[in-house]
Structure formats: structure tokens, C-alpha cells
Short mmCIF file of C-alpha atoms in Angstrom, two decimals:
data_model
loop_
_atom_site.label_atom_id
_atom_site.label_comp_id
_atom_site.label_asym_id
_atom_site.label_seq_id
_atom_site.Cartn_x
_atom_site.Cartn_y
_atom_site.Cartn_z
CA MET A 1 16.84 27.31 21.11
CA ALA A 2 13.24 26.44 21.92
CA ALA A 3 12.37 30.14 21.98
CA TRP A 4 13.97 30.68 18.56
CA ILE A 5 12.09 27.71 17.09
CA CYS A 6 8.85 29.17 18.46
CA VAL A 7 9.69 32.50 16.81
CA LEU A 8 10.12 30.77 13.46
CA LEU A 9 6.99 28.63 13.76
CA GLN A 10 4.63 30.99 15.58
CA GLY A 11 3.14 32.34 12.36
CA ALA A 12 2.69 28.88 10.86
CA LEU A 13 0.76 27.73 13.92
CA ARG A 14 -1.44 30.82 13.87
CA LYS A 15 -2.13 30.68 10.13
CA TRP A 16 -2.56 26.99 9.39
CA VAL A 17 -3.06 25.05 12.61
CA PHE A 18 -4.92 27.27 15.09
CA PRO A 19 -6.29 30.24 13.11
CA GLY A 20 -7.90 32.85 15.27
CA LEU A 21 -6.09 31.75 18.46
CA THR A 22 -4.40 35.08 19.18
CA VAL A 23 -2.71 33.97 22.39
CA LEU A 24 -0.22 31.97 20.31
CA TYR A 25 1.61 35.18 19.52
CA LEU A 26 3.13 34.80 23.00
CA ILE A 27 4.24 31.19 22.53
CA GLN A 28 7.96 32.07 22.50
CA ASP A 29 7.54 33.79 25.88
CA VAL A 30 7.23 30.43 27.67
CA PRO A 31 10.73 29.08 26.90
CA LEU A 32 12.15 32.59 27.24
CA LEU A 33 10.72 32.95 30.74
CA LEU A 34 12.10 29.54 31.74
CA ALA A 35 15.50 30.55 30.33
CA TYR A 36 15.43 33.84 32.26
CA LEU A 37 14.63 32.10 35.55
CA PHE A 38 17.26 29.40 35.02
CA ALA A 39 19.92 31.98 34.08
CA LEU A 40 19.21 34.05 37.18
CA TRP A 41 19.23 30.94 39.37
CA LYS A 42 22.59 29.79 38.01
CA GLY A 43 24.08 33.27 37.71
CA LEU A 44 24.57 32.96 33.95
CA VAL A 45 24.19 36.67 33.31
CA TRP A 46 26.49 38.88 31.28
CA GLY A 47 26.57 41.99 33.45
CA GLY A 48 28.06 45.35 32.60
CA LYS A 49 26.84 48.49 30.85
CA LEU A 50 24.39 46.71 28.54
CA ALA A 51 22.53 44.95 31.35
CA TRP A 52 22.40 48.08 33.50
CA THR A 53 21.16 50.15 30.56
CA CYS A 54 18.29 47.70 30.02
CA ILE A 55 17.46 47.82 33.75
CA VAL A 56 17.41 51.64 33.77
CA VAL A 57 15.13 51.65 30.69
CA ALA A 58 12.77 49.19 32.38
CA ILE A 59 12.63 51.30 35.56
CA ALA A 60 12.00 54.54 33.64
CA LEU A 61 9.20 52.97 31.60
CA SER A 62 7.62 51.45 34.73
CA ILE A 63 7.60 54.82 36.52
CA GLN A 64 6.07 56.53 33.50
CA THR A 65 3.44 53.80 33.22
CA MET A 66 2.39 54.16 36.87
CA LEU A 67 2.07 57.93 36.44
CA GLN A 68 -0.03 57.41 33.31
CA ILE A 69 -2.37 55.01 35.12
CA ILE A 70 -2.86 57.55 37.93
CA LEU A 71 -2.94 60.82 35.98
CA VAL A 72 -3.99 59.95 32.41
CA ASP A 73 -6.46 57.18 33.28
CA LEU A 74 -4.55 54.63 31.23
CA LYS A 75 -6.28 51.25 31.12
CA ILE A 76 -4.51 48.48 33.04
CA ARG A 77 -4.65 46.08 30.08
CA THR A 78 -3.06 48.61 27.76
CA ALA A 79 -0.36 49.39 30.31
CA VAL A 80 0.50 45.73 30.97
CA VAL A 81 0.71 44.85 27.26
CA GLY A 82 2.77 47.96 26.59
CA LEU A 83 5.27 47.20 29.37
CA HIS A 84 5.50 43.60 28.20
CA HIS A 85 6.32 44.62 24.63
CA TYR A 86 8.93 47.12 25.77
CA ILE A 87 10.65 45.18 28.57
CA PHE A 88 10.14 41.42 28.37
CA TYR A 89 12.53 40.76 25.47
CA LEU A 90 15.37 43.02 26.65
CA PRO A 91 17.06 40.28 28.77
CA ILE A 92 17.83 38.38 25.55
CA LEU A 93 20.56 40.96 24.97
CA PHE A 94 22.54 40.07 28.08
CA LEU A 95 21.48 36.45 28.71
CA ALA A 96 21.57 34.85 25.24
CA PRO A 97 25.23 35.77 24.54
CA VAL A 98 26.22 33.56 27.49
CA CYS A 99 24.65 30.60 25.63
CA PHE A 100 26.48 31.23 22.36
CA ASN A 101 29.95 29.91 23.00
CA PHE A 102 31.85 28.68 19.94
CA LYS A 103 30.25 25.24 19.96
CA HIS A 104 26.67 26.40 20.44
CA ARG A 105 27.03 29.38 18.11
CA ARG A 106 28.14 27.04 15.34
CA ARG A 107 25.24 24.68 16.10
CA PHE A 108 22.76 27.58 16.03
CA ILE A 109 24.05 28.76 12.65
CA ARG A 110 23.99 25.24 11.24
CA TRP A 111 20.38 24.70 12.31
CA ASN A 112 19.27 28.03 10.84
CA MET A 113 20.98 27.30 7.54
CA LEU A 114 18.98 24.08 7.30
CA VAL A 115 15.83 26.21 7.50
CA ILE A 116 16.77 28.48 4.58
CA VAL A 117 16.01 26.11 1.68
CA PRO A 118 12.48 25.05 2.78
CA MET A 119 11.66 28.64 3.74
CA ALA A 120 12.66 29.88 0.27
CA LEU A 121 10.55 27.16 -1.38
CA LEU A 122 7.56 28.09 0.78
CA ALA A 123 7.97 31.79 -0.08
CA ALA A 124 8.11 31.00 -3.81
CA LEU A 125 4.92 28.93 -3.56
CA GLN A 126 3.17 31.74 -1.68
CA SER A 127 4.20 34.30 -4.31
CA ARG A 128 2.96 32.06 -7.13
CA ALA A 129 -0.33 31.17 -5.47
CA PRO A 130 -3.39 33.47 -5.64
CA LYS A 131 -4.57 35.44 -2.64
CA ALA A 132 -7.37 33.01 -1.92
CA ALA A 133 -5.02 30.00 -1.70
CA TRP A 134 -4.79 28.18 1.63
CA ILE A 135 -1.04 28.79 1.74
CA ASN A 136 -1.69 32.56 1.83
CA ARG A 137 -4.28 32.61 4.60
CA THR A 138 -3.74 34.94 7.55
CA SER A 139 -3.77 34.31 11.29
CA ALA A 140 -7.38 35.54 11.40
CA GLY A 141 -8.34 32.49 9.36
CA ASP A 142 -9.30 34.43 6.23
CA ASP A 143 -7.76 34.23 2.76
CA THR A 144 -7.11 37.90 2.07
CA GLY A 145 -3.33 37.42 1.94
CA PHE A 146 -0.91 40.35 1.81
CA GLY A 147 -1.71 42.00 -1.49
CA LEU A 148 1.01 43.24 -3.80
CA ALA A 149 -0.52 43.69 -7.26
CA GLY A 150 -3.67 42.13 -8.66
CA ASP A 151 -3.92 38.59 -7.33
CA THR A 152 -0.26 38.54 -6.24
CA VAL A 153 0.77 38.55 -2.59
CA ARG A 154 3.88 39.30 -0.61
CA ALA A 155 5.43 36.18 0.87
CA THR A 156 5.43 35.63 4.64
CA GLY A 157 7.02 32.18 4.87
CA THR A 158 6.24 30.62 8.23
CA PHE A 159 5.82 34.06 9.76
CA ASN A 160 2.60 35.95 10.31
CA PHE A 161 3.57 39.22 8.68
CA THR A 162 5.72 40.39 5.80
CA LEU A 163 7.91 42.51 8.12
CA THR A 164 9.00 39.56 10.25
CA TYR A 165 9.72 37.51 7.14
CA SER A 166 11.75 40.41 5.69
CA ILE A 167 13.87 40.62 8.84
CA TRP A 168 14.51 36.88 8.58
CA CYS A 169 15.67 37.34 4.96
CA GLY A 170 18.35 39.82 6.04
CA PHE A 171 19.37 37.45 8.85
CA ALA A 172 19.62 34.47 6.46
CA VAL A 173 21.73 36.36 3.90
CA GLY A 174 24.03 37.55 6.68
CA LEU A 175 24.54 33.97 7.87
CA VAL A 176 25.45 32.53 4.47
CA LEU A 177 27.82 35.40 3.69
CA GLY A 178 29.55 34.85 7.01
CA GLU A 179 29.97 31.17 6.18
CA TRP A 180 31.68 32.00 2.87
CA LEU A 181 34.08 34.32 4.69
CA LEU A 182 35.06 31.63 7.20
CA PRO A 183 38.02 29.27 6.65
CA PRO A 184 36.59 26.03 5.17
CA GLY A 185 37.51 24.02 8.27
CA GLN A 186 35.39 26.22 10.55
CA ARG A 187 32.18 26.28 8.50
CA SER A 188 28.96 24.78 9.75
CA PHE A 189 28.83 22.56 6.65
CA LYS A 190 31.93 21.07 5.07
CA SER A 191 30.21 20.65 1.71
CA LYS A 192 30.46 23.65 -0.61
CA ILE A 193 27.42 22.37 -2.50
CA VAL A 194 25.26 22.64 0.62
CA LEU A 195 26.60 26.13 1.34
CA LEU A 196 25.98 27.18 -2.27
CA LEU A 197 22.42 25.84 -2.13
CA CYS A 198 21.77 27.75 1.10
CA THR A 199 23.22 30.91 -0.45
CA LEU A 200 21.05 30.66 -3.56
CA SER A 201 17.98 29.99 -1.43
CA ALA A 202 18.65 32.90 0.96
CA VAL A 203 19.00 35.40 -1.90
CA LEU A 204 16.00 34.00 -3.77
CA ALA A 205 13.92 34.13 -0.57
CA ALA A 206 14.36 37.91 -0.60
CA MET A 207 13.89 38.32 -4.35
CA VAL A 208 10.60 36.40 -4.51
CA SER A 209 9.19 38.01 -1.38
CA GLY A 210 7.66 41.06 -3.05
CA SER A 211 8.91 43.08 -0.08
CA ARG A 212 11.15 46.12 -0.45
CA THR A 213 12.28 45.71 3.15
CA ALA A 214 13.47 42.14 2.50
CA VAL A 215 15.48 43.21 -0.54
CA MET A 216 17.00 46.22 1.22
CA LEU A 217 18.01 44.23 4.31
CA ALA A 218 19.57 41.54 2.10
CA ALA A 219 21.42 44.27 0.18
CA LEU A 220 22.69 45.72 3.47
CA ALA A 221 23.95 42.27 4.45
CA PHE A 222 25.95 42.23 1.20
CA LEU A 223 27.25 45.70 2.04
CA GLY A 224 28.39 44.29 5.38
CA GLY A 225 30.15 41.46 3.53
CA PHE A 226 31.90 44.03 1.32
CA VAL A 227 33.04 45.98 4.41
CA THR A 228 34.39 42.73 5.86
CA VAL A 229 36.57 41.89 2.85
CA VAL A 230 37.80 45.49 2.63
CA ILE A 231 38.85 45.52 6.29
CA THR A 232 40.48 42.08 6.24
CA ARG A 233 42.20 42.65 2.86
CA ASN A 234 42.32 38.89 2.39
CA ILE A 235 42.61 37.89 -1.28
CA ARG A 236 40.78 34.60 -0.74
CA LEU A 237 37.87 36.35 0.94
CA ILE A 238 37.70 38.92 -1.85
CA VAL A 239 37.55 36.13 -4.44
CA ARG A 240 34.83 34.24 -2.54
CA PHE A 241 32.75 37.37 -2.01
CA GLY A 242 33.19 38.37 -5.65
CA ALA A 243 31.99 34.95 -6.78
CA VAL A 244 28.81 35.36 -4.72
CA LEU A 245 28.22 38.81 -6.24
CA VAL A 246 28.52 37.35 -9.75
CA LEU A 247 25.58 35.07 -8.92
CA LEU A 248 23.21 37.95 -8.17
CA PRO A 249 22.21 38.82 -11.77
CA ILE A 250 21.69 35.13 -12.47
CA LEU A 251 19.51 34.78 -9.39
CA ALA A 252 17.49 37.83 -10.44
CA VAL A 253 16.70 36.12 -13.75
CA VAL A 254 15.76 32.92 -11.90
CA ALA A 255 13.47 34.88 -9.56
CA TYR A 256 11.76 36.47 -12.57
CA PHE A 257 10.96 33.10 -14.14
CA VAL A 258 9.87 31.57 -10.82
CA VAL A 259 7.48 34.37 -9.80
CA PRO A 260 7.20 36.83 -12.72
CA ALA A 261 4.16 38.72 -11.41
CA SER A 262 5.66 39.20 -7.95
CA PHE A 263 9.07 40.15 -9.36
CA ASN A 264 7.59 42.76 -11.70
CA ALA A 265 5.46 44.20 -8.89
CA LEU A 266 8.53 44.44 -6.67
CA VAL A 267 10.53 46.21 -9.37
CA ASP A 268 7.64 48.62 -9.83
CA ARG A 269 7.63 49.36 -6.09
CA PHE A 270 11.25 50.50 -6.42
CA SER A 271 11.09 52.26 -9.80
CA GLY A 272 7.43 53.07 -10.41
CA GLU A 273 5.81 56.47 -10.45
CA ASN A 274 6.34 58.34 -7.15
CA ALA A 275 8.21 55.30 -5.75
CA GLU A 276 11.32 57.31 -4.92
CA GLN A 277 9.33 60.02 -3.19
CA GLU A 278 7.28 57.47 -1.25
CA ILE A 279 10.37 55.61 -0.02
CA GLY A 280 12.10 58.88 0.92
CA THR A 281 9.06 60.13 2.84
CA ARG A 282 8.68 56.84 4.71
CA VAL A 283 12.35 56.74 5.68
CA GLU A 284 12.21 60.37 6.83
CA HIS A 285 9.13 59.72 8.96
CA MET A 286 10.66 56.64 10.52
CA ILE A 287 13.91 58.42 11.40
CA VAL A 288 12.79 61.88 12.56
CA GLY A 289 9.00 61.54 12.75
CA PHE A 290 9.09 61.26 16.53
CA ILE A 291 10.46 64.84 16.64
CA THR A 292 8.56 66.55 13.83
CA VAL A 293 5.02 65.21 14.28
CA PRO A 294 3.75 64.45 17.82
CA ARG A 295 3.36 67.23 20.35
CA PHE A 296 5.54 66.67 23.37
CA SER A 297 4.03 66.23 26.81
CA ALA A 298 5.35 65.01 30.11
CA LEU A 299 3.35 61.77 30.14
CA GLY A 300 2.07 61.16 26.61
CA VAL A 301 -1.06 59.27 25.64
CA GLY A 302 -0.14 56.07 27.42
CA ILE A 303 2.33 53.23 27.02
CA GLY A 304 1.00 50.51 24.74
CA PHE A 305 -1.23 53.04 22.96
CA GLY A 306 -0.20 51.88 19.47
CA ILE A 307 -0.12 48.11 20.09
CA PRO A 308 -3.12 46.27 18.59
CA ALA A 309 -3.04 43.61 21.34
CA ALA A 310 -3.37 46.37 23.94
CA ASN A 311 -6.34 47.94 22.15
CA PRO A 312 -8.35 44.97 20.84
CA THR A 313 -11.70 46.71 20.45
CA PRO A 314 -12.82 47.56 16.90
CA GLY A 315 -11.90 51.06 15.86
CA ALA A 316 -9.30 51.51 18.61
CA VAL A 317 -6.61 54.03 17.82
CA THR A 318 -3.43 52.15 16.97
CA GLY A 319 -0.90 54.92 16.56
CA ILE A 320 -0.26 58.52 15.68
CA VAL A 321 -0.85 58.85 11.96
CA LEU A 322 1.33 61.01 9.76
CA SER A 323 -0.78 60.71 6.62
CA GLU A 324 -3.63 58.63 5.29
CA HIS A 325 -1.59 55.42 5.06
CA GLU A 326 1.56 56.05 7.07
CA GLY A 327 1.93 55.85 10.83
CA ILE A 328 5.05 56.53 12.88
CA ARG A 329 6.76 53.18 13.35
CA THR A 330 9.76 54.19 15.42
CA VAL A 331 8.16 53.83 18.85
CA GLN A 332 4.53 53.49 19.81
CA GLU A 333 4.87 55.58 22.97
CA LEU A 334 5.21 58.93 21.23
CA GLY A 335 5.27 62.58 22.14
CA THR A 336 7.03 62.00 25.45
CA PHE A 337 10.52 62.62 26.71
CA THR A 338 10.92 58.93 27.57
CA GLY A 339 9.91 57.88 24.06
CA ALA A 340 12.26 60.38 22.43
CA THR A 341 15.11 59.17 24.66
CA LEU A 342 14.47 55.58 23.60
CA VAL A 343 14.62 56.56 19.93
CA VAL A 344 17.99 58.25 20.43
CA MET A 345 19.26 55.23 22.38
CA ARG A 346 18.21 52.95 19.52
CA ASP A 347 20.08 55.14 17.05
CA ILE A 348 23.24 54.93 19.17
CA ALA A 349 22.76 51.18 19.67
CA GLY A 350 22.56 50.61 15.89
CA ILE A 351 25.87 52.40 15.35
CA LEU A 352 27.53 50.54 18.23
CA LEU A 353 26.26 47.24 16.84
CA ILE A 354 28.06 47.82 13.53
CA LEU A 355 31.22 48.89 15.34
CA THR A 356 31.05 45.76 17.51
CA GLY A 357 30.71 43.61 14.41
CA ILE A 358 33.79 45.25 12.91
CA LYS A 359 35.64 44.76 16.20
CA SER A 360 34.97 41.01 16.05
CA LEU A 361 37.01 40.83 12.83
CA GLY A 362 40.12 41.67 14.84
CA LEU A 363 39.83 38.62 17.07
CA ALA A 364 42.27 35.71 16.83
CA ARG A 365 41.81 33.60 13.70
CA ASN A 366 40.08 30.73 15.53
CA HIS A 367 37.67 33.16 17.20
CA SER A 368 37.02 35.48 14.28
CA PHE A 369 33.34 35.84 13.49
CA PRO A 370 32.93 37.23 9.95
CA HIS A 371 29.15 36.76 10.19
CA ALA A 372 29.07 39.71 12.59
CA VAL A 373 29.40 42.56 10.09
CA PRO A 374 26.80 41.32 7.54
CA LEU A 375 24.44 40.52 10.41
CA ALA A 376 25.05 43.92 12.01
CA PHE A 377 24.33 45.79 8.77
CA ALA A 378 21.13 43.76 8.23
CA THR A 379 19.98 44.14 11.86
CA ALA A 380 20.84 47.78 12.60
CA PRO A 381 17.96 49.28 10.50
CA THR A 382 15.39 47.24 12.42
CA LEU A 383 17.01 48.20 15.71
CA ILE A 384 16.92 51.87 14.77
CA VAL A 385 13.59 52.34 12.94
CA GLY A 386 11.80 48.96 13.01
CA GLU A 387 8.58 48.15 14.86
CA LEU A 388 10.37 46.68 17.86
CA VAL A 389 7.51 47.63 20.17
CA ARG A 390 4.33 47.24 18.14
CA SER A 391 5.34 43.77 16.89
CA ALA A 392 7.69 42.97 19.75
CA PRO A 393 7.07 39.22 20.25
CA VAL A 394 8.64 38.32 16.91
CA VAL A 395 10.43 41.46 15.66
CA ALA A 396 12.21 42.15 18.95
CA SER A 397 13.06 38.46 19.38
CA GLU A 398 14.55 38.21 15.87
CA THR A 399 16.52 41.42 16.31
CA TYR A 400 17.82 40.68 19.81
CA PHE A 401 18.85 37.12 18.94
CA ALA A 402 20.91 38.44 16.01
CA ILE A 403 22.53 41.01 18.32
CA ALA A 404 23.24 38.32 20.94
CA LEU A 405 24.95 36.21 18.28
CA ILE A 406 27.27 39.13 17.46
CA LEU A 407 27.97 39.96 21.10
CA SER A 408 28.83 36.34 21.89
CA ALA A 409 31.91 36.53 19.66
CA ILE A 410 33.30 39.26 21.92
CA LEU A 411 32.23 37.53 25.13
CA PHE A 412 33.93 34.23 24.24
CA ARG A 413 36.95 35.76 22.49
CA ASN A 414 39.39 33.92 24.81
CA GLU A 415 37.54 30.61 24.99
CA PRO A 416 39.62 27.44 24.39
CA LEU A 417 38.15 25.60 21.43
CA ASP A 418 38.96 22.04 22.49
CA TYR A 419 36.08 21.73 24.92
CA ALA A 420 32.59 23.14 25.46
CA PRO A 421 31.50 26.05 27.68
CA VAL A 422 33.97 27.72 29.98
CA GLN A 423 33.23 29.13 33.41
CA LEU A 424 32.69 32.85 33.14
CA SER A 425 35.09 34.97 35.13
CA LYS A 426 33.79 37.40 37.73
CA LYS A 427 34.88 40.27 35.53
CA ARG A 428 32.55 39.11 32.78
#
């Protein structure tokens, strides 16, 4: 929980409290490391294929890194940062699910829903404020903001970048949709007014963001909700989901009046001249760019090559560029057999994540986790084509925590609900 709080507040600390203090981008690593050590000491590890896959990936990357240091003259700093970004956050996938039994999963969701309303308000204020406003300053301490159109910026909330805020928007919409699809007695909040307020705020947070990624991830969460009601064929769930859909046009009008400049700029990014071609080209590059652009070699240019923290000097190359403005954002270790293998593994993992979410709908009524499918649909794109490596400290943490939440429903599918954590069997 401490690590997740650090993920949410890291950007706020870097932008408004300690601008220019770059080391804060690792602040969530401290509680994560303590959690890793404690879990290993107590044996609270969910073994199996997932854990062994992560271990094999770590070993393969470590071997490649050592060969690059010896044969390609890779700098030690670049190698260490690269390995950290690839490997350090992987244990979340097989350690965090052990923490999310029914009681703690519900508490985690409840706490995150409390964050939605203030985050949406902050995003609206950022979108209304000019670039030079204090609320739109960056972690470098300047006031350049994240430009959208004219003096309008894309919202970042308490995060440091628009991408990490966009991922949070998809996560938030997935949570509130899952709450609506739960029986009233199992919801994190008994009050429908509170749930409605959180729902309105989560959707508005995406609409006022000025980010296409935020809107698309929120839309995918709604698609996951639609898949849920189709699979369950429950009339009550269909009615609840339909009621939420009816609110969308109303919320779009509200978003327009709250941040008209940002809303118009966002619409133009979807429907403006060459917008369709630009989106299609970007998606194509993110999905198959690792095959079509870089030239394959046995070792590549060096792990960590595209991570800014690994190449801090001015003018350092930060990636393999496809065009003037577009770099490959699938993996940063490109042109190698290891990198290509990781991309394929991420594609498979995204599909399996959605199937796992659907599987959780078949659990017993008291253990059903309808949040899983909306969360899986909103998380899978980031898992497949997102900057998990280049921006690993926050992006990977957000993504892996969402995956752990989904996996926990399967792990604790037989847990008695009248008391807290159960002792894991040897089989688990």
C-alpha cells in the first residue's frame, strides 16, 4: 500500500515540493524492496508458471547485459538502470496477489475510489489554467507544462507525465464500473451517491485530460464492462451498465463547459486533419515497429539505451526513431532477439490477462470480481505496447498492480469470507 501511495504522489513531490530532485522517481522502490524482502522471508510468494517466467526473463536479460558490457562496451550506469527498469518491478506480479485477499482487495479499491474525486478536480484545474501556472509546472521546476493547443495543457494530475495519468484514468474507470456490477452488499461504499460521484469524476477525469490515451483507455474499460454484462446475462447488471452509458453524453457536455479549450483540442486530435492517419501510423509502429524498423543483431545497442535516466548527458540518444517525432515505444532494447521475444511475450500476456479477467466472472457469487474485465481491457494495451521499460518506475508499477488485483481473485477463489487472510496451501 505504501508503494502504491508513492506511485500516486511521486509526481506531486517532484513537481511542487522538490522540483529538480530526480532521485524521487525511485521513491516507490523503497517500500517495494522492503515488501520483497519480507515476502521472501515469510514465504509469501505465489509460485508457478508466472513466477518462473519472470525469473527466466530476468536471467536472459542479465546474460545479455553482461555480454553487452564485455563486447559492446556498454556503460555500467546504462546497464544497471536498464536492468532495474526491466526486472525490479516484475515481482509485483507474483507477490502482490498474495496481499489482495477479499478483505484487503476491497480496502484497496475503497481507498483508490476516494482518490478519484480530488484527482478529477485537480485535472480540471490544470486544464483550465495557462501553461505558466504553478499547477502546471514540471518536475524540472519550469512552467512549460504539457502543451495541447495555444495556452492549453494536457492534465497530469498528481503524476509527472500525461501517460501515467492516462493509465490511471483507465484504472479508475475500470474500478467504478466494477463497483456498479457488484451486488450492493459487496460494494466498497454502501451509498449509491458516493459511487455515482466517483463514477462521474472518473469519466470526467479522462474527458478533461486532453489526452487521447486517457479517453481510449477509459473507452476500453467501458468495453470490458459491456463484455461483462454480455457474459453474465444478468438483467440487473445490464440495467446498471446501461444507466452509466446514458450519462456519457451528459458528461461530455459538462466537460465542454468546464474546460472548453481543452475539450475542443482533444476532439480535434481525434477528428482533425490527418488525425486518423497519425493515430493509425502510431499504433502500427507501436505494435510491429520492433520488427519492421530496427536491424537485428545478436546483442543490440545495449540494455537501457532508450531510458533517459540511463543516458543523462545532454544530447544522448534516447531511442531508435521512426520519424521526426515518433520513436518506437514498445521496448527500449531493440533490434535484438531478446527484445523481440519480450514483445511477443507481452502480446501473449495481454491476451491472457483478458481471458483471466473473464475467467474470474465464473467464480462463486461471493468471490466474483466483475472489476477484472474492465480493468483487464484498460490495462492490456499498456502491457502490450506501453512504455513499460522507458518509464518503468510508475508505468510498470501501475500496470503490474492492476494485473495483481485481477490475479488475486483467482488466487483467493476458495477463501472463506468470514475472516481475514488464509494460509496458502503448498500447491499455491
